[in-house]
Tab-separated table of C-alpha atoms in Angstrom:
chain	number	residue	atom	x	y	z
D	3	UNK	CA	-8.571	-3.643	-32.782
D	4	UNK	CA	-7.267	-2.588	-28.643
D	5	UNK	CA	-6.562	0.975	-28.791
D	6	UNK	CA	-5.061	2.567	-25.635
D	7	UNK	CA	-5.010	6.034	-24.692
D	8	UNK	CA	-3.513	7.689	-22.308
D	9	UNK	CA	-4.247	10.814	-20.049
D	10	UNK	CA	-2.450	12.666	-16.952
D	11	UNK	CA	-4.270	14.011	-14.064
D	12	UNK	CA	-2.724	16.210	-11.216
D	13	UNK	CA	-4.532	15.419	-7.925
D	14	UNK	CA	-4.717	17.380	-4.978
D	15	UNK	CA	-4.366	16.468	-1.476
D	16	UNK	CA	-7.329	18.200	0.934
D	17	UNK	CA	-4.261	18.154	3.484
D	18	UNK	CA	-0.775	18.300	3.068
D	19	UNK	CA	-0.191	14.477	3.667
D	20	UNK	CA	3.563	14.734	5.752
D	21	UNK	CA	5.865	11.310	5.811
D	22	UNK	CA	9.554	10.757	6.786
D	23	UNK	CA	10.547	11.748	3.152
D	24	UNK	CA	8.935	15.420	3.195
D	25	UNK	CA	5.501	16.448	2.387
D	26	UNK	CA	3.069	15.564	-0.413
D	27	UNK	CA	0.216	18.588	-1.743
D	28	UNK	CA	-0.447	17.013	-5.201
D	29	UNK	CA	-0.240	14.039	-7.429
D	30	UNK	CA	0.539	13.030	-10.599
D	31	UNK	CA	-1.179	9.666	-12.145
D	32	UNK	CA	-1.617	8.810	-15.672
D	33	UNK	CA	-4.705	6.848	-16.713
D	34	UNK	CA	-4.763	3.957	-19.266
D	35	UNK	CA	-7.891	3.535	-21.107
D	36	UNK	CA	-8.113	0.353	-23.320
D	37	UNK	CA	-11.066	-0.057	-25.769
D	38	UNK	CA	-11.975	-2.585	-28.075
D	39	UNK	CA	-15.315	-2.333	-29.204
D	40	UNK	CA	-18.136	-1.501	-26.995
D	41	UNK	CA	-15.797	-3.135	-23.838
D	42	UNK	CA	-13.666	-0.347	-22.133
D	43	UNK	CA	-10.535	-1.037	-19.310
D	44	UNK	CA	-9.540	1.650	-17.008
D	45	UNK	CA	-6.009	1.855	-15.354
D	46	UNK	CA	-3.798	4.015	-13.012
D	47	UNK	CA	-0.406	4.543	-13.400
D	48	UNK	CA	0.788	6.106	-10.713
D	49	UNK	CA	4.625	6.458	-9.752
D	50	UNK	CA	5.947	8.168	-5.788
D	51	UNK	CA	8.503	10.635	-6.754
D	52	UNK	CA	11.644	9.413	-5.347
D	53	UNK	CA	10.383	6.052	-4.539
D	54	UNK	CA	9.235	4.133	-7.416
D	55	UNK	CA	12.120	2.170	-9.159
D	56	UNK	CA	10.130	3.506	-12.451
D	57	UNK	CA	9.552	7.539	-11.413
D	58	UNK	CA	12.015	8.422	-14.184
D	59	UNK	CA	11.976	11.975	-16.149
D	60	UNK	CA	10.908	10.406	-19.758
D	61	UNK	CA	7.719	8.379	-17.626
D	62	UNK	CA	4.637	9.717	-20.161
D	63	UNK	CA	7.031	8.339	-23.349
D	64	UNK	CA	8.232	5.065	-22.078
D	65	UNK	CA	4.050	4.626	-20.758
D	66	UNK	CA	3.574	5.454	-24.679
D	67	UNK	CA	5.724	2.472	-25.962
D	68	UNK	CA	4.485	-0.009	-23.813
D	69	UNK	CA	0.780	0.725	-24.729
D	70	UNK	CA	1.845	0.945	-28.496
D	71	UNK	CA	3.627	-3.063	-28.385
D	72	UNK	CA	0.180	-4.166	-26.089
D	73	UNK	CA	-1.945	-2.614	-29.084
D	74	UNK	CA	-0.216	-4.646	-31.417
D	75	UNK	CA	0.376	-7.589	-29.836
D	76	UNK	CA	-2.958	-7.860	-27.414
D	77	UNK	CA	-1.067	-9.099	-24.451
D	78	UNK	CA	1.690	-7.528	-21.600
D	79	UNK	CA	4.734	-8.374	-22.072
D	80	UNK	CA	5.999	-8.977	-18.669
D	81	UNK	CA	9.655	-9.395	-18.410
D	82	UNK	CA	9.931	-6.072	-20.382
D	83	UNK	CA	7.792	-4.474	-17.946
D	84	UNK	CA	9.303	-5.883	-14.921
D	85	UNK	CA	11.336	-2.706	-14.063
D	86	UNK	CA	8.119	-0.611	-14.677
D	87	UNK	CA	5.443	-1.659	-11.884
D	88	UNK	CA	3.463	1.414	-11.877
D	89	UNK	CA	3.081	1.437	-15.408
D	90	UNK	CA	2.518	-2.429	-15.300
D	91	UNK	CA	-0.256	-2.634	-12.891
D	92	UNK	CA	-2.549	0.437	-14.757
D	93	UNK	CA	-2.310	-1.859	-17.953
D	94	UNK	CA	-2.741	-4.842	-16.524
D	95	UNK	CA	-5.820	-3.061	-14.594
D	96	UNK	CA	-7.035	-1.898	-18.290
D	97	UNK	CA	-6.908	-5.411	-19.601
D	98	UNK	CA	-8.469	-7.130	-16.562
D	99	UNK	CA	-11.218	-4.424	-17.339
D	100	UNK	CA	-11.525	-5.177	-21.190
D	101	UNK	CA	-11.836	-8.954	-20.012
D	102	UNK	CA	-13.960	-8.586	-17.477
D	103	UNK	CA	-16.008	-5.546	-16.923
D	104	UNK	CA	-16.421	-3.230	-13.992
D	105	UNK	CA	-16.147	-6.512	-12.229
D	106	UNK	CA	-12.023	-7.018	-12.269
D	107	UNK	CA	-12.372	-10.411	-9.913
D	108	UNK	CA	-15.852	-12.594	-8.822
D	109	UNK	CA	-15.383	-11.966	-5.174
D	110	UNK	CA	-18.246	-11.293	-2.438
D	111	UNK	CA	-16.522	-7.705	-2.247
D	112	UNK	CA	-16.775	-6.981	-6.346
D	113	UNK	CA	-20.586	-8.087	-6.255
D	114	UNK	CA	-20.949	-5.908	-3.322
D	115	UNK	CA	-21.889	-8.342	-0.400
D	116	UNK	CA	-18.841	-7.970	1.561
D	117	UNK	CA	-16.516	-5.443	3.076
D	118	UNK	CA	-12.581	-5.314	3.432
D	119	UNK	CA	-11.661	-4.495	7.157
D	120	UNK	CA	-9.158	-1.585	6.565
D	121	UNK	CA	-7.057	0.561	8.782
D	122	UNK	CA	-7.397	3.979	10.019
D	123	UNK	CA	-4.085	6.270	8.615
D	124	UNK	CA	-2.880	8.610	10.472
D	125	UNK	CA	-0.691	10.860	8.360
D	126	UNK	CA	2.681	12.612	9.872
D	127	UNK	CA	2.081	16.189	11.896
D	128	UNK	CA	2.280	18.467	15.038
D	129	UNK	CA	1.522	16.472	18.098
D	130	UNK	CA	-1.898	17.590	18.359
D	131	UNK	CA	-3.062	17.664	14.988
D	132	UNK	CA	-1.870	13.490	15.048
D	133	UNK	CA	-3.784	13.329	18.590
D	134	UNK	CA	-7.034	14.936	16.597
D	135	UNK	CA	-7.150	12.969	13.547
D	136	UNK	CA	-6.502	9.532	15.447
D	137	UNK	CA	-9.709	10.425	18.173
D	138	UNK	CA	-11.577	11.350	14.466
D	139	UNK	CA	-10.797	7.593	13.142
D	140	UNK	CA	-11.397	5.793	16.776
D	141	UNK	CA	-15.076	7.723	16.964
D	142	UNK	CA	-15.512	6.284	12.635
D	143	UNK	CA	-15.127	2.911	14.346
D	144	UNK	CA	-11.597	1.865	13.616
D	145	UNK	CA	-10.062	-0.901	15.600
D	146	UNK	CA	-7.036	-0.677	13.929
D	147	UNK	CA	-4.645	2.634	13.384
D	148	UNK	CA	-1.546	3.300	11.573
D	149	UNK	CA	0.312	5.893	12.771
D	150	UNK	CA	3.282	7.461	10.773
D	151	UNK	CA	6.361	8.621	12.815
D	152	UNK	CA	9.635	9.796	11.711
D	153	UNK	CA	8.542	13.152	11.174
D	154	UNK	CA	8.505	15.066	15.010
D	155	UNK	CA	10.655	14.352	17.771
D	156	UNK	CA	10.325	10.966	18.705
D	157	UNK	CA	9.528	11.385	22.692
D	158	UNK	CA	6.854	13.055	20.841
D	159	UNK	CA	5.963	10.224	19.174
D	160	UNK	CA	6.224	8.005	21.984
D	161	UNK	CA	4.172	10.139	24.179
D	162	UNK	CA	1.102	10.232	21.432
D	163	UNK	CA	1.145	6.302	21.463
D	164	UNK	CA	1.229	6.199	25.400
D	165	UNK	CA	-1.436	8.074	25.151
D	166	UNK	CA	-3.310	6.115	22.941
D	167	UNK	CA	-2.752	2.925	25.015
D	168	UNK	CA	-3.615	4.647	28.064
D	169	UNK	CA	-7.428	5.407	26.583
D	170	UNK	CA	-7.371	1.785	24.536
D	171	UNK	CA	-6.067	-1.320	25.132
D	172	UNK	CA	-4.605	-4.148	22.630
D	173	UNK	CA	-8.010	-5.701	23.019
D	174	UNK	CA	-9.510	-2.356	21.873
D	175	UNK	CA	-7.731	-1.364	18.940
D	176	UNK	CA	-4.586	-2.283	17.088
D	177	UNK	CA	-1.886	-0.045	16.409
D	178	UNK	CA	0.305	-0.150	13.592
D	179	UNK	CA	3.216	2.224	13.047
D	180	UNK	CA	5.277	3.225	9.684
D	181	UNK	CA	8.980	4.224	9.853
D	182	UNK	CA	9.778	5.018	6.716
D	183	UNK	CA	13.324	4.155	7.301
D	184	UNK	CA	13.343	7.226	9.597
D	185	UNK	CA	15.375	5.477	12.213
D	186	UNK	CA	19.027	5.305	12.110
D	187	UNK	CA	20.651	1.363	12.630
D	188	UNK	CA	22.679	2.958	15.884
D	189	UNK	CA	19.118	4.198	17.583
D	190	UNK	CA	16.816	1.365	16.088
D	191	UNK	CA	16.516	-0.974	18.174
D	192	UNK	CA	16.733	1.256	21.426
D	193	UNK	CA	13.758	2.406	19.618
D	194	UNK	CA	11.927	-0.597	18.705
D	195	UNK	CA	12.296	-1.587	22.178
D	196	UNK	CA	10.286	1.925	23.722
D	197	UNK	CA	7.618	0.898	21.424
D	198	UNK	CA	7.271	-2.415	22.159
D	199	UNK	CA	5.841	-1.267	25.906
D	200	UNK	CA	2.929	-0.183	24.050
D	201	UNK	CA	1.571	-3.587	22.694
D	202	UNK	CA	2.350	-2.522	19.087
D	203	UNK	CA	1.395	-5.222	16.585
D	204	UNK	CA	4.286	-4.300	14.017
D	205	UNK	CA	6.115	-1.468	12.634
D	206	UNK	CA	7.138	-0.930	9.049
D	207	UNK	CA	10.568	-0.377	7.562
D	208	UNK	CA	12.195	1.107	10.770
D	209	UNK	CA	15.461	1.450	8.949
D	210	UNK	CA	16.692	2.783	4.916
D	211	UNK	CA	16.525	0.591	2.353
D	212	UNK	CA	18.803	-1.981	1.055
D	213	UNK	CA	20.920	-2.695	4.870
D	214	UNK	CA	20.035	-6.470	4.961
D	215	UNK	CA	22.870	-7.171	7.509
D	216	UNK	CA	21.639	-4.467	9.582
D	217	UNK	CA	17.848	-5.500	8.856
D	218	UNK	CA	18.488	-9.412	9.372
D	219	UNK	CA	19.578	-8.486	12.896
D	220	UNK	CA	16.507	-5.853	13.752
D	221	UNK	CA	14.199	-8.704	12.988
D	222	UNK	CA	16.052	-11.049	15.038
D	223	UNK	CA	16.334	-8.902	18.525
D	224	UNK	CA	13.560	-7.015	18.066
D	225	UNK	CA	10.917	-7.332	20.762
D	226	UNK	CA	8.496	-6.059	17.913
D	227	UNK	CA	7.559	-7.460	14.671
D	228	UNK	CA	8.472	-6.104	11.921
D	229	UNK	CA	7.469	-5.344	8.299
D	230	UNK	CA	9.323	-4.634	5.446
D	231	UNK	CA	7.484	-1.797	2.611
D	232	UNK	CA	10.706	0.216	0.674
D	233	UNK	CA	12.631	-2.629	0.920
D	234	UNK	CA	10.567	-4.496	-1.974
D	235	UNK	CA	11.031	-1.995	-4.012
D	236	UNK	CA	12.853	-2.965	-7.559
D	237	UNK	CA	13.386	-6.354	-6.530
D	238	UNK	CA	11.398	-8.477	-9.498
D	239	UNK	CA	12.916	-11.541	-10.086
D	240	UNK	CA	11.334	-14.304	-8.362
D	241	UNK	CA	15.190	-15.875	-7.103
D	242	UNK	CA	15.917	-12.406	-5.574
D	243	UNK	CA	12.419	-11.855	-3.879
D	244	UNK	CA	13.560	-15.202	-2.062
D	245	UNK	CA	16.817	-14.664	-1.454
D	246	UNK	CA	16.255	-11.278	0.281
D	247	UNK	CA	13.131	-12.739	2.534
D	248	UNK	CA	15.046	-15.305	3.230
D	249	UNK	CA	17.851	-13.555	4.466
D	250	UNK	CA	16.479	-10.716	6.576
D	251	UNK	CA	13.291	-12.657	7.403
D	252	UNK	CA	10.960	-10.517	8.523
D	253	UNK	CA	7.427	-10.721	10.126
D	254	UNK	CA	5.513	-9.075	7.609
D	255	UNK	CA	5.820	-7.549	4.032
D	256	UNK	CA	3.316	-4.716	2.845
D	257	UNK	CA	2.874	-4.568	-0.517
D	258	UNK	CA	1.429	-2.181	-2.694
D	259	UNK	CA	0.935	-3.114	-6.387
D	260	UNK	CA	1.586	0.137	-7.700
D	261	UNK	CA	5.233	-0.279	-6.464
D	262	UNK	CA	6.216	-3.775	-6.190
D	263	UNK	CA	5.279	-5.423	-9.367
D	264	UNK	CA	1.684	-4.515	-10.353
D	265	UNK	CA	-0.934	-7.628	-9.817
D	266	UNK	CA	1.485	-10.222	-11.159
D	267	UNK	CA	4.165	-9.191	-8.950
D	268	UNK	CA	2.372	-8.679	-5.883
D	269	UNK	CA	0.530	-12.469	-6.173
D	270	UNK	CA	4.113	-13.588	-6.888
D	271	UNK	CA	5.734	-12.007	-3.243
D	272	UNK	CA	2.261	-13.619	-1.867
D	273	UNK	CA	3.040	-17.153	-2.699
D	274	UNK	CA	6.587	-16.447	-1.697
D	275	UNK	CA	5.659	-15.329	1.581
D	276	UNK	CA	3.359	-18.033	2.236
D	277	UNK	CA	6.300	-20.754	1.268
D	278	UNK	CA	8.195	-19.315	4.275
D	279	UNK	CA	5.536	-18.487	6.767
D	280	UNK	CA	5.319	-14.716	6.689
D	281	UNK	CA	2.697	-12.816	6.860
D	282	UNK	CA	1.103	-9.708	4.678
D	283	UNK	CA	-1.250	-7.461	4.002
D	284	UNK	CA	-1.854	-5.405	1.024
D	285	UNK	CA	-1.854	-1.362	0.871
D	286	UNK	CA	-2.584	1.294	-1.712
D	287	UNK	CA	0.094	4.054	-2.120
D	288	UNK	CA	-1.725	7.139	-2.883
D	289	UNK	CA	-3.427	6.173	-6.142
D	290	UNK	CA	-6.736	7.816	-7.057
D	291	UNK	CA	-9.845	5.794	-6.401
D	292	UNK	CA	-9.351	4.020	-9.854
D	293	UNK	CA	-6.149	2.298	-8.707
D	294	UNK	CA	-7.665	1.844	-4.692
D	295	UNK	CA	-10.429	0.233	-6.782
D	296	UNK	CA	-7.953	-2.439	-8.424
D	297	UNK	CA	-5.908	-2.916	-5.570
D	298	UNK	CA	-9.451	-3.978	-3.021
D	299	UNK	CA	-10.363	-6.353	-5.628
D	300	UNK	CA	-7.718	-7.588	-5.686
D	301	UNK	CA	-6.882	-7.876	-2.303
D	302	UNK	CA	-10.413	-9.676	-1.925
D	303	UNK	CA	-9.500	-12.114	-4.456
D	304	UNK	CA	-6.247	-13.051	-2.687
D	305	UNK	CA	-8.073	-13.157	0.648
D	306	UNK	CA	-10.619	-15.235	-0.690
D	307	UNK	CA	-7.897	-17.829	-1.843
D	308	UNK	CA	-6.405	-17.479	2.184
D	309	UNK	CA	-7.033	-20.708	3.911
D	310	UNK	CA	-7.870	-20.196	7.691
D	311	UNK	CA	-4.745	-18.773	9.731
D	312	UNK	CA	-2.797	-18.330	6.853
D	313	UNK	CA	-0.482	-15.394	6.207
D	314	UNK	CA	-3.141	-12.662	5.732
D	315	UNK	CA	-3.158	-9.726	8.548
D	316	UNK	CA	-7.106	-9.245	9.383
D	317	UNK	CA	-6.698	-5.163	8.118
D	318	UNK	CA	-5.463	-4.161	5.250
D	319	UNK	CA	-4.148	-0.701	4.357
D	320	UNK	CA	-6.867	0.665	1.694
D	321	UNK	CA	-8.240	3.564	3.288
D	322	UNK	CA	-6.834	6.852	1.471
D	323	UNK	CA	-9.672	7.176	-0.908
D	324	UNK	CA	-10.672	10.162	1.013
D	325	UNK	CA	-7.659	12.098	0.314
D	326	UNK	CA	-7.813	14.205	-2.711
D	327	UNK	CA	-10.403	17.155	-3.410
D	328	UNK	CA	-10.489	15.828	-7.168
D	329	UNK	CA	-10.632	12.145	-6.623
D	330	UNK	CA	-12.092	10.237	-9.284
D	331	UNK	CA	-15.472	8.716	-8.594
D	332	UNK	CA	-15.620	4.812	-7.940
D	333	UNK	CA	-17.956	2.753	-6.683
D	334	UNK	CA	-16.013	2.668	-3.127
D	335	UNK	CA	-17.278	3.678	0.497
D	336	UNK	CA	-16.149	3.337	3.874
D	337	UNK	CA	-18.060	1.724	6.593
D	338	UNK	CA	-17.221	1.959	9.774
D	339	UNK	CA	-14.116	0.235	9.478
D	340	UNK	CA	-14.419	-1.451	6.134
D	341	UNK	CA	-14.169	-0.810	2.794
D	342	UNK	CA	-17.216	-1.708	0.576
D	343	UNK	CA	-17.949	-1.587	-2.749
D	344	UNK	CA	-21.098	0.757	-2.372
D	345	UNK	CA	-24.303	-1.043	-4.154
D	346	UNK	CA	-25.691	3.022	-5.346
D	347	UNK	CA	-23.114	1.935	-8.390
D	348	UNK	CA	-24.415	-1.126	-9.327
């Protein structure tokens, strides 16, 4: 018989990680293990305080009751769980590892044969410390950077990524930047339009949350692409995931499992995206290494399914496993600029 235990771990940053929404020194996870047996599953569930539609005060008892009905039952039970997409995506990481071993999809990146490109992330800080880390991540070998703004002034901000162009053109390296719905409707697209000197190949949620009117229009006049991230957030039915893409039609969505609907969810806004010709890529959210470690395979299974051209951005966002002085250990390494499953596991 599947018994499920559950334990919580508090993380902690090696540098204060600063976004639009303050600034992040530890983190909280729980970890689902599922046994049966001699097979074992491993999960991470692993809310953002103030962000996830499921960060909610009783989190560690409502995480109890929906391991209890899985032990009895032997299966998810997914329009229960719908509302809950941290806690759905550790269990449905635990099962996937009951199922199938270390080995959570057969992909050339699970057996080891294969890297993910990833970008380089360039957390929020002073103007020099952001000039610093991004020279650290261009000598790596990243060709792609996401910077974070919304935090310093944004001349500031501007003036780091003139800098950056001035050194490396669009041929040399990619650049990506996050809003975190730091920008105000009024200033947006004055904004957007700045950054869009640069040769900027998207930026993320430039304004709050749930202002489709106001977002609809952005992603209309906007000389830059856009990509929605927040805006996905507790939107689960399949009707309303349309709706709301089909409304404010963007150029992108990032999605990260841990908030928009665990690995059922996140394949669902995939084939949604693909009916209506907009692109993705997919993006952990400060999980440990044993949700970074569901989310690549996964990612490489989805990629693998890609047929040439097709919706998937070339880098995806799955480089923070180097963030936490108490990380869990995983069979994951960065090269260069990819992400590998590192053989020395095997």
């Amino acid at each position: 018989m599947m018994k499920i235990t559950i334990k919580e771990r508090v993380l902690h940053f090696k540098q204060p990680a600063g976004t639009s929404r303050g600034i992040y020194t530890e983190r909280r996870i729980w970890l689902v293990e599922a046994v049966e047996g001699e097979r074992r599953g491993l999960g991470e569930c692993a809310p953002l305080p103030q962000l996830s539609c499921d960060d909610i005060p009783d989190y560690a008892e409502r995480l109890r009751q929906f391991c209890d009905q899985v032990e009895q039952t032997g299966r998810i039970d997914y329009a229960a769980m719908r509302a809950y997409p941290s806690m759905l995506f550790g269990l449905e990481t635990a099962l996937l590892g009951l199922q199938n071993g270390d080995r959570l999809f057969d992909t050339p990146f699970s057996r080891g044969e294969q890297g993910i490109p990833i970008n380089g992330l360039i957390w929020m800080g002073s103007y020099d410390e952001m000039l610093g880390r991004l020279e650290e991540k261009m000598a790596a070998g990243f060709r792609c950077i996401k910077l974070k703004i919304g935090a310093i002034d944004f001349d500031r901000e501007l003036e780091l990524v003139r800098r950056v162009r001035e050194r490396f053109s669009r041929r040399e390296l990619e650049l990506r930047v996050d809003a975190n719905g730091a920008f105000s409707y009024e200033d947006a697209l004055y904004r957007l339009e700045l950054l869009s000197q640069y040769g900027i190949h998207s930026i993320e949620q430039p304004i709050r949350p749930r202002q489709w009117a106001f977002l609809s229009e952005l992603c209309r006049e906007s000389p830059l692409p856009i990509a929605l991230d927040e805006e996905l957030i507790g939107i689960a039915d399949e009707a309303a995931k349309r709706q709301m893409l089909n409304i404010v039609r963007p150029a992108y969505i990032v999605l990260k499992p841990s908030l928009h609907g665990g690995i059922s969810g996140t394949r669902e806004w995939i084939s949604i995206a693909r009916d209506m010709g907009i692109g993705w890529w997919i993006t952990s959210a400060l999980e440990s290494n044993v949700g970074l470690n569901t989310i690549a395979q996964l990612c490489a299974d989805v990629l693998r399914e890609e047929t040439a051209g097709e919706g998937a951005a070339r880098y995806q966002g799955l480089g923070t496993g180097q963030l936490f002085t108490d990380n869990i250990p995983m069979p994951l390494e960065i090269r260069g600029e990819q992400l590998w499953r590192s053989e020395r596991y095997k």
